[in-house]
Amino acid sequence: MKKIIGLLLLAFTMLESANGQISLNFSGGMNYSNWKFRNAGDISSEPRSDYFFGIAPSYELNSKLRFLIDFQYSRKGLGNINNLNQDFRFSYIDILPEIECKLLPYLILGMGMNYAFKVNEEFKISGEDWEKTADFVEFVNLFDLGITGKIKTEYKNIFTFVRYNLGLIDISDLEYADINGEISDSDLFNRNLQIGIGYRLDFINKK
């Protein structure tokens, strides 16, 4: 958490020394997430929904381009693995540096990276309470990395967006054994769709 606060202060310091419109963006919404399995036989899962909220300092480079760093608390996961009625959820602190390009006064495209740090991991069997997997075994590594793409609309200081995060690295050390007892390293990748709404506060203008 100290590292996250340090990065946030660094971002504000960098933006303070820049010349241009500086804003603070507050957002929240829904995650729709799942895993992509590789070398994992016929393992299947279903997407599950959860929430996120974030704060993002941004800097207007020119009339078309804007740079921002979104700091989010984000819960992702998956459900019903192999039809066993088990759900998993994973809480992350996500850091998302992005470049936004304004195509029209109300339409913006964005691309960036997602640096994710896991802070909690839980599972639930249908009809029971959530339990921390740390009491048994942890399935997901502490760090994740992905690329993001975003479509955003703005009206005055209110905005809505859809963002997709494509995980690039294997997030688990789990191994898979087939019916013959052959063991292989299975790869698991995060996939996450965000639908959000937010408000932009323009509090410094040095132009």
mmCIF file of N, CA and C in Angstrom, residues 14-15 23-25 35 45 56 60 69 73 81 84 96 112 122 126 128 133 137 142 151 154-155 177 185 189 206-207:
data_model
loop_
_atom_site.group_PDB
_atom_site.id
_atom_site.type_symbol
_atom_site.label_atom_id
_atom_site.label_comp_id
_atom_site.label_asym_id
_atom_site.label_seq_id
_atom_site.Cartn_x
_atom_site.Cartn_y
_atom_site.Cartn_z
ATOM 1 N N MET A 14 4.471 15.015 -10.927
ATOM 2 C CA MET A 14 4.806 15.147 -12.344
ATOM 3 C C MET A 14 3.802 16.040 -13.061
ATOM 4 N N LEU A 15 2.512 15.849 -12.734
ATOM 5 C CA LEU A 15 1.493 16.642 -13.399
ATOM 6 C C LEU A 15 1.533 18.102 -12.946
ATOM 7 N N SER A 23 -6.530 17.219 -14.421
ATOM 8 C CA SER A 23 -7.834 16.839 -13.897
ATOM 9 C C SER A 23 -7.704 15.648 -12.967
ATOM 10 N N LEU A 24 -8.760 15.433 -12.206
ATOM 11 C CA LEU A 24 -8.859 14.260 -11.343
ATOM 12 C C LEU A 24 -10.166 13.562 -11.691
ATOM 13 N N ASN A 25 -10.055 12.266 -12.043
ATOM 14 C CA ASN A 25 -11.201 11.506 -12.518
ATOM 15 C C ASN A 25 -11.607 10.458 -11.474
ATOM 16 N N TRP A 35 -11.311 -16.482 -16.691
ATOM 17 C CA TRP A 35 -9.955 -16.906 -17.025
ATOM 18 C C TRP A 35 -9.930 -17.541 -18.404
ATOM 19 N N SER A 45 -15.070 -22.805 -17.073
ATOM 20 C CA SER A 45 -15.578 -21.914 -16.028
ATOM 21 C C SER A 45 -16.564 -20.942 -16.643
ATOM 22 N N ALA A 56 -8.154 8.736 -10.883
ATOM 23 C CA ALA A 56 -7.156 8.830 -11.948
ATOM 24 C C ALA A 56 -6.774 10.287 -12.215
ATOM 25 N N GLU A 60 -3.796 16.798 -19.949
ATOM 26 C CA GLU A 60 -4.133 17.034 -21.347
ATOM 27 C C GLU A 60 -2.886 17.461 -22.116
ATOM 28 N N ILE A 69 -3.336 8.104 -15.291
ATOM 29 C CA ILE A 69 -2.987 6.896 -14.535
ATOM 30 C C ILE A 69 -4.149 6.597 -13.607
ATOM 31 N N TYR A 73 -9.325 -0.068 -7.112
ATOM 32 C CA TYR A 73 -9.584 -1.287 -6.354
ATOM 33 C C TYR A 73 -10.569 -2.090 -7.192
ATOM 34 N N ILE A 81 -16.574 -23.595 -11.787
ATOM 35 C CA ILE A 81 -15.516 -24.344 -12.458
ATOM 36 C C ILE A 81 -15.938 -25.799 -12.607
ATOM 37 N N LEU A 84 -19.042 -27.333 -10.776
ATOM 38 C CA LEU A 84 -18.983 -27.765 -9.385
ATOM 39 C C LEU A 84 -19.585 -26.746 -8.422
ATOM 40 N N LEU A 96 -3.294 1.588 -13.967
ATOM 41 C CA LEU A 96 -3.544 1.565 -15.409
ATOM 42 C C LEU A 96 -3.105 2.877 -16.053
ATOM 43 N N GLY A 112 -3.622 1.243 -23.101
ATOM 44 C CA GLY A 112 -2.649 1.322 -22.027
ATOM 45 C C GLY A 112 -2.247 -0.038 -21.495
ATOM 46 N N GLU A 122 -10.528 -15.272 -2.431
ATOM 47 C CA GLU A 122 -11.591 -15.963 -1.719
ATOM 48 C C GLU A 122 -12.305 -16.959 -2.627
ATOM 49 N N SER A 126 -21.559 -22.989 -3.500
ATOM 50 C CA SER A 126 -22.934 -22.507 -3.605
ATOM 51 C C SER A 126 -23.703 -22.693 -2.301
ATOM 52 N N GLU A 128 -23.005 -21.235 0.570
ATOM 53 C CA GLU A 128 -22.187 -21.016 1.757
ATOM 54 C C GLU A 128 -21.535 -19.638 1.698
ATOM 55 N N THR A 133 -8.920 -18.239 0.593
ATOM 56 C CA THR A 133 -8.181 -19.431 0.165
ATOM 57 C C THR A 133 -6.849 -19.559 0.887
ATOM 58 N N VAL A 137 -5.119 -23.067 0.280
ATOM 59 C CA VAL A 137 -4.052 -22.908 -0.707
ATOM 60 C C VAL A 137 -4.415 -21.721 -1.595
ATOM 61 N N LEU A 142 0.751 -13.097 -6.975
ATOM 62 C CA LEU A 142 0.543 -11.754 -6.441
ATOM 63 C C LEU A 142 0.500 -10.677 -7.511
ATOM 64 N N ILE A 151 -13.176 2.350 -24.889
ATOM 65 C CA ILE A 151 -14.046 3.288 -25.600
ATOM 66 C C ILE A 151 -14.754 4.134 -24.547
ATOM 67 N N GLU A 154 -17.989 11.273 -23.384
ATOM 68 C CA GLU A 154 -17.996 12.371 -22.420
ATOM 69 C C GLU A 154 -19.125 13.340 -22.727
ATOM 70 N N TYR A 155 -19.743 13.829 -21.678
ATOM 71 C CA TYR A 155 -20.672 14.950 -21.785
ATOM 72 C C TYR A 155 -20.360 15.905 -20.649
ATOM 73 N N ALA A 177 -3.361 -32.629 -14.332
ATOM 74 C CA ALA A 177 -3.133 -34.060 -14.555
ATOM 75 C C ALA A 177 -4.309 -34.626 -15.340
ATOM 76 N N ASP A 185 2.136 -28.286 -16.999
ATOM 77 C CA ASP A 185 1.935 -26.942 -16.444
ATOM 78 C C ASP A 185 0.787 -26.262 -17.178
ATOM 79 N N PHE A 189 -4.899 -17.073 -17.650
ATOM 80 C CA PHE A 189 -4.769 -15.659 -17.986
ATOM 81 C C PHE A 189 -6.067 -14.931 -17.644
ATOM 82 N N LYS A 206 -3.116 25.562 -16.558
ATOM 83 C CA LYS A 206 -1.960 26.465 -16.702
ATOM 84 C C LYS A 206 -1.812 27.006 -18.117
ATOM 85 N N LYS A 207 -2.806 26.728 -18.955
ATOM 86 C CA LYS A 207 -2.685 27.205 -20.332
ATOM 87 C C LYS A 207 -2.859 28.702 -20.389
#
